[in-house]
Short mmCIF file of C-alpha atoms in Angstrom, two decimals:
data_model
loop_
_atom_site.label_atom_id
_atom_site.label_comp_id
_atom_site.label_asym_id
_atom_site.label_seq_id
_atom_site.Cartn_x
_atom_site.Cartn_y
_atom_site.Cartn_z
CA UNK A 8 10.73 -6.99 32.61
CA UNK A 9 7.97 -8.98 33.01
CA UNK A 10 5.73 -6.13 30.47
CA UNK A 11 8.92 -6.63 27.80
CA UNK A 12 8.86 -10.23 27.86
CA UNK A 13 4.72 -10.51 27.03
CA UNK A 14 4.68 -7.44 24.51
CA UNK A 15 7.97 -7.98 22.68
CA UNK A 16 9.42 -11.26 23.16
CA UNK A 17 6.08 -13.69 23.29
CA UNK A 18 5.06 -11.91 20.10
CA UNK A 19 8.58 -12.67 17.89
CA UNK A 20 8.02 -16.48 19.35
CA UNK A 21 4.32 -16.72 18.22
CA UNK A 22 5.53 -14.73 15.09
CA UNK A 23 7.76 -17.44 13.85
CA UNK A 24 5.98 -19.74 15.17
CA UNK A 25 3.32 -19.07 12.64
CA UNK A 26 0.21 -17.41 14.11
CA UNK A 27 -1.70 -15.23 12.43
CA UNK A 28 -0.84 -11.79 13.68
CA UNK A 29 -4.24 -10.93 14.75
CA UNK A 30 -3.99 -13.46 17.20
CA UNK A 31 -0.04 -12.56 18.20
CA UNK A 32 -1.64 -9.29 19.09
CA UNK A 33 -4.72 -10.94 21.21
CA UNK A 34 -2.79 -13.33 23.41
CA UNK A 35 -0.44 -10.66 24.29
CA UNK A 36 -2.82 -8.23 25.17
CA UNK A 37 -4.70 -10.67 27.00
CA UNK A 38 -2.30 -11.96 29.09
CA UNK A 39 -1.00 -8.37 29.54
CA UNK A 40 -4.11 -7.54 30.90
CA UNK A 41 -4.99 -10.48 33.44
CA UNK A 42 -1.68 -10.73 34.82
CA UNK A 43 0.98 -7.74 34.34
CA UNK A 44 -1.60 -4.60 34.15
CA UNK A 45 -4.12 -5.90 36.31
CA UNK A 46 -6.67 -4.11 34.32
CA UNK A 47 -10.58 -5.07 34.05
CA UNK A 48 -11.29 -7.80 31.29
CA UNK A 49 -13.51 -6.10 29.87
CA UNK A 50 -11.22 -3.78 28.08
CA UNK A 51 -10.75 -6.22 25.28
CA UNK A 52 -14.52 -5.95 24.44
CA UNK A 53 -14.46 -2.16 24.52
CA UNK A 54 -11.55 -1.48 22.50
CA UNK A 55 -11.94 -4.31 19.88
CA UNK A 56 -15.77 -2.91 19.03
CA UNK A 57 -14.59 0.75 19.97
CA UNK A 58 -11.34 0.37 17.48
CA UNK A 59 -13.70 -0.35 14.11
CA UNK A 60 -16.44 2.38 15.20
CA UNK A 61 -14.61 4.73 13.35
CA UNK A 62 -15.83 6.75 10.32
CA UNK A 63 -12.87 6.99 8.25
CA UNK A 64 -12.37 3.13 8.63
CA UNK A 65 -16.01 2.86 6.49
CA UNK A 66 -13.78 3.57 3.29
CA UNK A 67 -11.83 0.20 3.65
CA UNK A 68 -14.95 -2.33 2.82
CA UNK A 69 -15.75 0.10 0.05
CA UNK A 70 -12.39 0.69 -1.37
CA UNK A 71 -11.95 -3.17 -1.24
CA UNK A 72 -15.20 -4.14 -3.04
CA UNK A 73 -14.34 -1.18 -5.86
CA UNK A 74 -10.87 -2.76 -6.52
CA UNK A 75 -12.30 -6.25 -6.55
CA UNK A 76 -14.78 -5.22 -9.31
CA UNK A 77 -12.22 -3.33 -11.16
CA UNK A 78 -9.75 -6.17 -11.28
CA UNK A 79 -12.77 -8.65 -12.60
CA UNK A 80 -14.76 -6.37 -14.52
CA UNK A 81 -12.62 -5.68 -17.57
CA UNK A 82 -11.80 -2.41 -16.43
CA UNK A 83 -8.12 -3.29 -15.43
CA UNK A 84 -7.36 -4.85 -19.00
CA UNK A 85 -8.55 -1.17 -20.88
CA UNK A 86 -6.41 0.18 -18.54
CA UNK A 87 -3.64 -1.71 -19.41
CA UNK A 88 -4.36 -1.52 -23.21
CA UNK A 89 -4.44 2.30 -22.73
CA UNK A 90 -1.02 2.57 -21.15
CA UNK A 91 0.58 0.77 -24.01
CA UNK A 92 -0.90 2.79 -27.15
CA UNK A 93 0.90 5.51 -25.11
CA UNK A 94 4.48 4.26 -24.36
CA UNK A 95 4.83 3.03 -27.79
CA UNK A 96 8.31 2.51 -29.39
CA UNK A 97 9.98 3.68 -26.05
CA UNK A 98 12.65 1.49 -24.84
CA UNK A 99 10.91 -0.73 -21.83
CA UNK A 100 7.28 -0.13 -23.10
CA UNK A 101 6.16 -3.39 -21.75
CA UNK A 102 7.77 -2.70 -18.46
CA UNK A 103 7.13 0.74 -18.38
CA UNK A 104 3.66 0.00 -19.26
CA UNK A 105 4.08 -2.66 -16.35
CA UNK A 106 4.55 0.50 -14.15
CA UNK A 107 2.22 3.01 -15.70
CA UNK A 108 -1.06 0.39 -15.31
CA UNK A 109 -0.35 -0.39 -11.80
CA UNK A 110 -0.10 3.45 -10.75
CA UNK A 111 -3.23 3.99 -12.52
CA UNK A 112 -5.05 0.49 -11.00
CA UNK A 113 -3.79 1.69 -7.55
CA UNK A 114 -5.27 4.76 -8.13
CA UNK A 115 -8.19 2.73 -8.19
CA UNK A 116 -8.28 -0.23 -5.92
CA UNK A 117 -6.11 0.74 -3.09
CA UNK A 118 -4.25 -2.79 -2.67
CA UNK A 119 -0.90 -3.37 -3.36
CA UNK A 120 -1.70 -7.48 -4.01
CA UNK A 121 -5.12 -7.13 -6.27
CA UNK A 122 -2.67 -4.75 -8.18
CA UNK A 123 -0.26 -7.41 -8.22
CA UNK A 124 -2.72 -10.00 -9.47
CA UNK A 125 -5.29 -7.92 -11.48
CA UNK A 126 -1.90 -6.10 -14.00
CA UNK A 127 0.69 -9.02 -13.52
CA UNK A 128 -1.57 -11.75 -15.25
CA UNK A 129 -2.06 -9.51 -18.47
CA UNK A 130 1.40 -8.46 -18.68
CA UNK A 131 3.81 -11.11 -17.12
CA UNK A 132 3.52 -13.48 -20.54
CA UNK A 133 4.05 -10.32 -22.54
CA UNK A 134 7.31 -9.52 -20.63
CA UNK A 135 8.45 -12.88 -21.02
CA UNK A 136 7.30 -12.94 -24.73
CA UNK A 137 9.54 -9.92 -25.14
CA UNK A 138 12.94 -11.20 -23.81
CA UNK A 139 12.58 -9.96 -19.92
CA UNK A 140 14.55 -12.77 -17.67
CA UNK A 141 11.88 -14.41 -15.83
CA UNK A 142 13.70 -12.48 -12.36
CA UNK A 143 13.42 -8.98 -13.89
CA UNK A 144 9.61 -9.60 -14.84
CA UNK A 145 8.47 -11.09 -11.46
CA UNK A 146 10.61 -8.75 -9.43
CA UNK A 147 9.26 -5.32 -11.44
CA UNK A 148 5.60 -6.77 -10.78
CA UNK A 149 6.14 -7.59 -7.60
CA UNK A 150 7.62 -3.95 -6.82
CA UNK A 151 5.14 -1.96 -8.98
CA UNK A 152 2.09 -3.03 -7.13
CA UNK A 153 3.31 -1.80 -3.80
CA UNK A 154 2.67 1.52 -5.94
CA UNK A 155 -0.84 1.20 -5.13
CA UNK A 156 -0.18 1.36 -1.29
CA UNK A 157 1.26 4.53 -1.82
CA UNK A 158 -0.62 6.57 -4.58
CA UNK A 159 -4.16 7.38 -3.09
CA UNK A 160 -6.67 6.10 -2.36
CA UNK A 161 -4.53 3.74 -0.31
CA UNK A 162 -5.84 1.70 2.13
CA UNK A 163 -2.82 2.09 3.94
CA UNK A 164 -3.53 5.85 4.33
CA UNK A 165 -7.02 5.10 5.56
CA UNK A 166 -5.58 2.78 8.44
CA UNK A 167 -2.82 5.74 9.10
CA UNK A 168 -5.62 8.41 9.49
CA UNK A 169 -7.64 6.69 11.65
CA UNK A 170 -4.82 5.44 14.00
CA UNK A 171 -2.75 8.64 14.32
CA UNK A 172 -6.22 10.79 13.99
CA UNK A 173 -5.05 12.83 11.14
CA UNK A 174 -7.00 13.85 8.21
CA UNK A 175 -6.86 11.11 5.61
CA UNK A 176 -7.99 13.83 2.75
CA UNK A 177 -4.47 14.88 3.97
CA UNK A 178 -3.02 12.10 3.24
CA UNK A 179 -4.37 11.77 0.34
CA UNK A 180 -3.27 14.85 -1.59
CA UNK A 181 0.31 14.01 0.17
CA UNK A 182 0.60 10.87 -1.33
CA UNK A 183 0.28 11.80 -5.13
CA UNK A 184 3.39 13.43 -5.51
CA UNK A 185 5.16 10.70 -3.77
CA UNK A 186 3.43 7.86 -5.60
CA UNK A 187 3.90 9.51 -8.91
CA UNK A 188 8.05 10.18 -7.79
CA UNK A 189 8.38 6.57 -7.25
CA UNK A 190 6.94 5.62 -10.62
CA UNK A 191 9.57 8.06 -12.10
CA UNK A 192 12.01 6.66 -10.56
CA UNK A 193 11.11 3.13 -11.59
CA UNK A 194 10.78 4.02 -15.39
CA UNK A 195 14.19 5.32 -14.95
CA UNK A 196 15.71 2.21 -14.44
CA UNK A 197 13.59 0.46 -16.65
CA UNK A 198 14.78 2.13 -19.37
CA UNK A 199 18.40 2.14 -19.22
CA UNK A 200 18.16 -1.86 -18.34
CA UNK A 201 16.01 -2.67 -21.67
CA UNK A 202 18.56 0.27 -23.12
CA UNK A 203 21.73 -2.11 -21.90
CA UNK A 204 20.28 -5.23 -22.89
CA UNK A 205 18.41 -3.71 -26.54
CA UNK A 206 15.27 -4.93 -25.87
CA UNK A 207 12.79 -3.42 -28.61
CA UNK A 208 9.41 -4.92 -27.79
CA UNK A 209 7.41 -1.72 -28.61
CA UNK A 210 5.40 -0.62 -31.79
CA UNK A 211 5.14 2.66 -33.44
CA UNK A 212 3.06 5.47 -31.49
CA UNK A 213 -0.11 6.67 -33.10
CA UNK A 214 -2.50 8.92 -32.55
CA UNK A 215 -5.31 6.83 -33.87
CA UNK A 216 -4.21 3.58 -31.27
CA UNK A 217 -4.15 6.00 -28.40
CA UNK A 218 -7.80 7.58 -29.97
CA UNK A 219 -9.13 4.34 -29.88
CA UNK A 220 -7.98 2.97 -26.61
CA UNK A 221 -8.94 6.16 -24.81
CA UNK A 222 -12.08 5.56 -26.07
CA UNK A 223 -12.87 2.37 -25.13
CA UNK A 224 -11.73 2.83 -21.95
CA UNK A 225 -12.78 6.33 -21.08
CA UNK A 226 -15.32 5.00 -18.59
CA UNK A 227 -12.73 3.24 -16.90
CA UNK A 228 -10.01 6.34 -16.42
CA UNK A 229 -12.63 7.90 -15.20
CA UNK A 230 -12.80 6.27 -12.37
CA UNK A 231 -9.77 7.57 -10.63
CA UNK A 232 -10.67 11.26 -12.15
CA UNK A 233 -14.35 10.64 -10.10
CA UNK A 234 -12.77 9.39 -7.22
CA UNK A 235 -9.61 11.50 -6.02
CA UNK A 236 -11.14 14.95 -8.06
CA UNK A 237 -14.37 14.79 -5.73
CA UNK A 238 -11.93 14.47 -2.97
CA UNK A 239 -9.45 17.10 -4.01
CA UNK A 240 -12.50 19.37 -4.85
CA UNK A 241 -13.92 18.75 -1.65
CA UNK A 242 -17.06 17.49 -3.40
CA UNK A 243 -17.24 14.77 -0.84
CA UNK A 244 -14.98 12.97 2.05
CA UNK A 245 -12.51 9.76 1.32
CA UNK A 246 -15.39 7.71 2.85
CA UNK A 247 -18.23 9.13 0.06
CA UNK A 248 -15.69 8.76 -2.09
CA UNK A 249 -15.24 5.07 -1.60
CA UNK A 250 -19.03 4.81 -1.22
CA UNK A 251 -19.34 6.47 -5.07
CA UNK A 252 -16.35 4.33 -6.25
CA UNK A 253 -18.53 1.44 -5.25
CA UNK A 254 -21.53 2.64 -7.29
CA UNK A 255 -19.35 3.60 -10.53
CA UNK A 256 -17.35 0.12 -10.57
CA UNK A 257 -20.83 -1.69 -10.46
CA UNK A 258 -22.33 0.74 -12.96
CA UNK A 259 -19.64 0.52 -15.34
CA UNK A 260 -18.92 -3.09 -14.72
CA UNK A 261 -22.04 -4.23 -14.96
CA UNK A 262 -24.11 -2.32 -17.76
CA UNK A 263 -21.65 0.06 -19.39
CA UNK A 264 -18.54 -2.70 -20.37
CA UNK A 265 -21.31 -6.05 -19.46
CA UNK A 266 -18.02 -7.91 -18.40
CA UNK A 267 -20.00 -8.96 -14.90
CA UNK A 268 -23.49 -10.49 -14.00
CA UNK A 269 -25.03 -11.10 -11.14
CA UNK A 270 -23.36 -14.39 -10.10
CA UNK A 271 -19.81 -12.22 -10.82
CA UNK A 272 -20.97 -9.52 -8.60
CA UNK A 273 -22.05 -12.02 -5.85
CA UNK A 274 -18.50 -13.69 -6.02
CA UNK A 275 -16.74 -10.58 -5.68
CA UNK A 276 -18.96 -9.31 -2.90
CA UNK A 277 -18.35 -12.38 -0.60
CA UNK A 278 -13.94 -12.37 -1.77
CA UNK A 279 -14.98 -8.22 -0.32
CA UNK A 280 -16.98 -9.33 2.91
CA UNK A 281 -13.90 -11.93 3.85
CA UNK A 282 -10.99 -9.79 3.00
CA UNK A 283 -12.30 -6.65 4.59
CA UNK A 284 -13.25 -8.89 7.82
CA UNK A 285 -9.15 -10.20 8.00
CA UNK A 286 -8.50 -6.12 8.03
CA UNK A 287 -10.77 -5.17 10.30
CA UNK A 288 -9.85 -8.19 12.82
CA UNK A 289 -6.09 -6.68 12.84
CA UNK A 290 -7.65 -3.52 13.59
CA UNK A 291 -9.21 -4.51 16.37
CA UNK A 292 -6.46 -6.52 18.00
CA UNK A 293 -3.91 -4.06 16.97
CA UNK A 294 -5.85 -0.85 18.51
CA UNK A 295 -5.92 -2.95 21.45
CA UNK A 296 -1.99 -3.94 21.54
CA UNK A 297 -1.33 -0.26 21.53
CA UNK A 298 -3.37 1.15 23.71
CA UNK A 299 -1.82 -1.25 26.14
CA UNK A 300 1.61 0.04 24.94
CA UNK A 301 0.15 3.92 25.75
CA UNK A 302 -1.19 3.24 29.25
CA UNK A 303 2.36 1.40 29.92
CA UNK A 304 3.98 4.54 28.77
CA UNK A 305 6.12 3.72 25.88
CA UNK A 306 5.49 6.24 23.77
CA UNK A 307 6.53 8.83 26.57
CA UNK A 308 9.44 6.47 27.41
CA UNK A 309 11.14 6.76 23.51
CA UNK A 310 10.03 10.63 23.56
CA UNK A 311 12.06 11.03 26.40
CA UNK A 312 14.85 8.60 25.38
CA UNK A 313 15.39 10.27 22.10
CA UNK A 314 15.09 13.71 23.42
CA UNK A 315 18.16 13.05 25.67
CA UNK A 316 20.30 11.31 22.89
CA UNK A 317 19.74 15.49 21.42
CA UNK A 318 19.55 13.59 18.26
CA UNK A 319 18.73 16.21 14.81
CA UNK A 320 15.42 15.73 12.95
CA UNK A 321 17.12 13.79 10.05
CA UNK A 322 18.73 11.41 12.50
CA UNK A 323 15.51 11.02 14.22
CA UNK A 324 13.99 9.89 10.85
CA UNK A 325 17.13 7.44 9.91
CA UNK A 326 16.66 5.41 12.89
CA UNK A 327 12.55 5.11 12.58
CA UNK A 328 13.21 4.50 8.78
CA UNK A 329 15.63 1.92 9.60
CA UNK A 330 13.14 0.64 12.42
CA UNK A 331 10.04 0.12 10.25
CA UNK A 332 11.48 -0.88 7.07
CA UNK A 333 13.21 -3.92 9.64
CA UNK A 334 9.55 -4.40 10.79
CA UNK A 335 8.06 -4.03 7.14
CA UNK A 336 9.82 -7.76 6.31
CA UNK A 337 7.90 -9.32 9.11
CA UNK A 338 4.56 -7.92 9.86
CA UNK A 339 2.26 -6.63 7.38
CA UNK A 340 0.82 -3.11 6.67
CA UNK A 341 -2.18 -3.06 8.61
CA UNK A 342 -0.58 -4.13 11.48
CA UNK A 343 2.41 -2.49 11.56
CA UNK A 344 0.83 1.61 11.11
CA UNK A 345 -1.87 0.20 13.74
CA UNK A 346 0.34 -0.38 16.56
CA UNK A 347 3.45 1.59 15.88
CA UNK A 348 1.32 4.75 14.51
CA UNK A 349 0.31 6.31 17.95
CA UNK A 350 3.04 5.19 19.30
CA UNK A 351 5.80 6.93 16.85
CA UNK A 352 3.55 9.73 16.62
CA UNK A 353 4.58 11.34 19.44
CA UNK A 354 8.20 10.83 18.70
CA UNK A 355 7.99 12.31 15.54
CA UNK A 356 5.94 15.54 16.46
CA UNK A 357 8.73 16.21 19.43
CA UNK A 358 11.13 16.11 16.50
CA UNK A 359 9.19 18.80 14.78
CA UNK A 360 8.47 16.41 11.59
CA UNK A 361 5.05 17.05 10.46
CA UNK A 362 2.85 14.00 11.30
CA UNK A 363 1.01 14.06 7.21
CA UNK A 364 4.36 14.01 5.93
CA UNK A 365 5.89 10.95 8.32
CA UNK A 366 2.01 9.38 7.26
CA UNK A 367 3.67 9.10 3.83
CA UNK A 368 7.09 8.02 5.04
CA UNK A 369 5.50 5.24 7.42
CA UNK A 370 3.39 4.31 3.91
CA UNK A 371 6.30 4.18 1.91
CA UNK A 372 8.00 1.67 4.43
CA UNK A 373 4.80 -0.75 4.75
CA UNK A 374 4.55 -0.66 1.09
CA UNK A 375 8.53 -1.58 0.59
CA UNK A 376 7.85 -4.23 2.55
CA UNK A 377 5.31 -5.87 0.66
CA UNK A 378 7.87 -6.64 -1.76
CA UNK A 379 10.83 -7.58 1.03
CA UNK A 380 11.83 -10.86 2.02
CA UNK A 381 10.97 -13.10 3.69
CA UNK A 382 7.19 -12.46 4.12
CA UNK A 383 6.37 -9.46 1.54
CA UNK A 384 2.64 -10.36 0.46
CA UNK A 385 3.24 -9.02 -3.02
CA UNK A 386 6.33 -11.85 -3.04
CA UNK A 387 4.25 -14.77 -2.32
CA UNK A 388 1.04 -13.41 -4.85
CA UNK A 389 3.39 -13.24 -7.43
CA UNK A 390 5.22 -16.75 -6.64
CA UNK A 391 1.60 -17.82 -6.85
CA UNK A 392 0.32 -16.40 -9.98
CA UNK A 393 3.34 -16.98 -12.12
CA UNK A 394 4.61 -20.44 -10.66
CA UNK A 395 8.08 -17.85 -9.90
CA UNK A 396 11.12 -20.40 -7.96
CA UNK A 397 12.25 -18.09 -4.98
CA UNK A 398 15.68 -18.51 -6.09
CA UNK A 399 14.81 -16.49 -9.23
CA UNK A 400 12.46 -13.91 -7.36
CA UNK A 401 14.59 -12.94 -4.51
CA UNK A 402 17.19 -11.83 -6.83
CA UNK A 403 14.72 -10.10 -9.63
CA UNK A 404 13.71 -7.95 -6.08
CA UNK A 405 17.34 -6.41 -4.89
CA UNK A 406 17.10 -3.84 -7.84
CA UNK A 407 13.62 -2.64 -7.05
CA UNK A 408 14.25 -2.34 -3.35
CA UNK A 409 17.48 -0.33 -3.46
CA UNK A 410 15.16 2.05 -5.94
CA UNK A 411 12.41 2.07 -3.42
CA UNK A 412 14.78 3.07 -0.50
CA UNK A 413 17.00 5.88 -2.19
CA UNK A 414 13.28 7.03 -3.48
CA UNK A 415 11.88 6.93 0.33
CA UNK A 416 15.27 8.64 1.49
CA UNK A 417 14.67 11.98 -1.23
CA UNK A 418 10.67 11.93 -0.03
CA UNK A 419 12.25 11.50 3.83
CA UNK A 420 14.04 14.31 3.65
CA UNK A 421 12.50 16.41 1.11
CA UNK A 422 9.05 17.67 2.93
CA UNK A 423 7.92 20.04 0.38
CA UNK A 424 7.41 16.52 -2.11
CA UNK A 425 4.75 15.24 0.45
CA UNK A 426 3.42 18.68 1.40
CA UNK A 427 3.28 21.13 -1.07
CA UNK A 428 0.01 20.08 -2.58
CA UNK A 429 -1.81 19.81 0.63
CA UNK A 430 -0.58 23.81 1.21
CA UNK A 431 -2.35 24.53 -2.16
CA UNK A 432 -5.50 22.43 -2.13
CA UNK A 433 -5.67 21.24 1.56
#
């Protein structure tokens, strides 16, 4: 009782309270230790440094920094200008162009709110220019950069890997189809909305508009072609990967486009040093939290539980879909795959589900609730950005979440979408 009360109710209170959730997870564990577990102090120490000497988590500072460069170096806006001499004349191009640059940017930066901030403040004025109520536009931005916590490389993922020790390569080649499905399924709606409402904001396509923009920003589609084909290839891990990502977005930031100098570069490096040190931090406490949870048993405790309720597979996955999309409103990504990873993991390998494909489910969830009231990141970025009333956002959202879950239901229950590429390239 007294174990329940520390690690589940004290954290809700400090929750709402409003702690920072690295700190939820440290006076928990703390007092867990020095008066439930009886368990040598020390053990903070160990795990907190032990948690972050992990390879695979080397890829988050460098994935960060990349993304950071990307979004400030010019590179984002030829991306955007690139996606638009495509869509041309199509009904939605904005919007659908809204979509198609934050795929592409997430296939870049990894981070569902520098997606957010780097597409939405080149395209929110044009969706308003174009007729899109001021819900629809915040709401679709909102939603499409969660895309990038889903389409590799994903940040997300990386955390994933290195919690539930599974290959984040994997994950990676799992996530594409996934990514790409949810996209789709965006651009579906998208179309028949500006279709209802005859919005015609596009211009003719032409082969000499898409010549030149491919042109001028070759360098920076090649990024994502550098990045996940040396990865796919097996030319080098996720972590060299990140590492060369790093080295491109400086080369082409720098001396190829000359949109960054040195005092850019410095600016970005130190925004890099102080996000990547709030991830890390949440890590640390959250490696801690559950490995607490694992000594106590309570990952044995719900295999057992759920293996005597003789629940099916598919009703296994309703209730933990259920479970973490709840959990996705409140806590956010990082935290949530770092304590509930290793502890779900076992649940979900007694229910014969394949632990790379729940890695995309669990991803899917975090990265719906970005965008999820009440304390979806992406929400309060875009409130931010675009001066947004929450009275206009929350409603613009409804649309984009109901896509988002019947999407995560078809790639819940339809394995081969997550796995079929890792069987052919894995």
């Amino acid at each position: 009782m007294e174990m329940f009360l520390v690690m589940g109710v004290l954290p809700i209170i400090l929750l709402v309270l409003g702690f920072p959730i690295f700190v939820i997870l440290m006076v928990s564990s703390v007092i867990t230790i020095l008066f439930i577990m009886d368990l040598p102090i020390t053990m903070v120490q160990i795990e907190l440094f032990g948690s972050v000497d992990n390879y695979k988590l080397i890829a988050v500072p460098f994935f960060i920094f990349a993304g950071a460069i990307m979004a400030q170096g010019g590179i984002s806006q030829r991306l955007v200008e690139w996606v638009v001499s495509l869509m041309g004349a199509i009904r939605g191009s904005i919007a659908l162009t809204t979509v198609g640059a934050c795929t592409i940017f997430g296939a870049i930066s990894g981070s569902s709110p520098a997606t957010v901030a780097a597409i939405g403040g080149m395209l929110f004025p044009s969706l308003r220019e174009k007729g899109y109520p001021e819900k629809f536009a915040s709401g679709l931005l909102a939603s499409s950069g969660a895309i990038a916590g889903i389409i590799p490389p994903s940040i997300a993922m990386i955390l994933y890997g290195a919690a539930a020790e599974e290959s984040v390569r994997h994950l990676f080649i799992a996530g594409v189809l996934p990514g790409l499905f949810i996209a789709f399924c965006m651009g579906v709606y998208i179309y028949f909305y500006a279709r209802k409402r005859d919005i015609r904001e596009g211009t003719r396509f032409e082969v000499k508009r898409v010549a030149r923009s491919t042109k001028a920003g070759a360098w920076a589609l090649g990024t994502p072609l550098i990045i996940l084909g040396g990865i796919y290839a097996g030319i080098f891990s996720p972590t060299e990967a990140a590492g060369v990502s790093c080295l491109y977005a400086v080369i082409v930031a720098m001396w190829v486009y000359r949109d960054m100098n040195l005092t850019g570069l410095w600016k970005v490096t130190i925004e890099s040093v102080y996000l990547t040190a709030q991830v890390l931090i949440i890590v640390g406490a959250a490696t801690l939290f559950s490995r607490l949870l694992t000594i106590a048993g309570v990952p044995q405790e719900m295999v057992s539980w759920i293996h005597n309720l003789g629940l099916q597979p598919w009703m296994v996955l309703l209730i933990i879909n259920i479970f973490l999309l709840a959990v996705g409103c409140v806590l956010d990504p990082a935290s949530a795959i770092l304590v509930l990873a290793p502890i779900l993991k076992p649940v979900i390998i007694a229910a014969g589900i394949d632990p790379i494909h729940f890695g995309i489910i669990m991803t899917v969830n975090v990265s719906i609730g970005m965008f999820t009231p009440p304390f979806g990141l992406n929400i309060f970025v875009t409130q931010a950005l675009f001066r947004v009333p929450l009275s206009s956002l929350y409603p613009g959202l409804v649309p984009f979440i109901i896509i988002n879950i019947i999407a995560l239901g078809v790639i819940s229950y339809w394995p081969d979408l997550s796995l079929v590429l890792v069987r052919l390239l894995g």
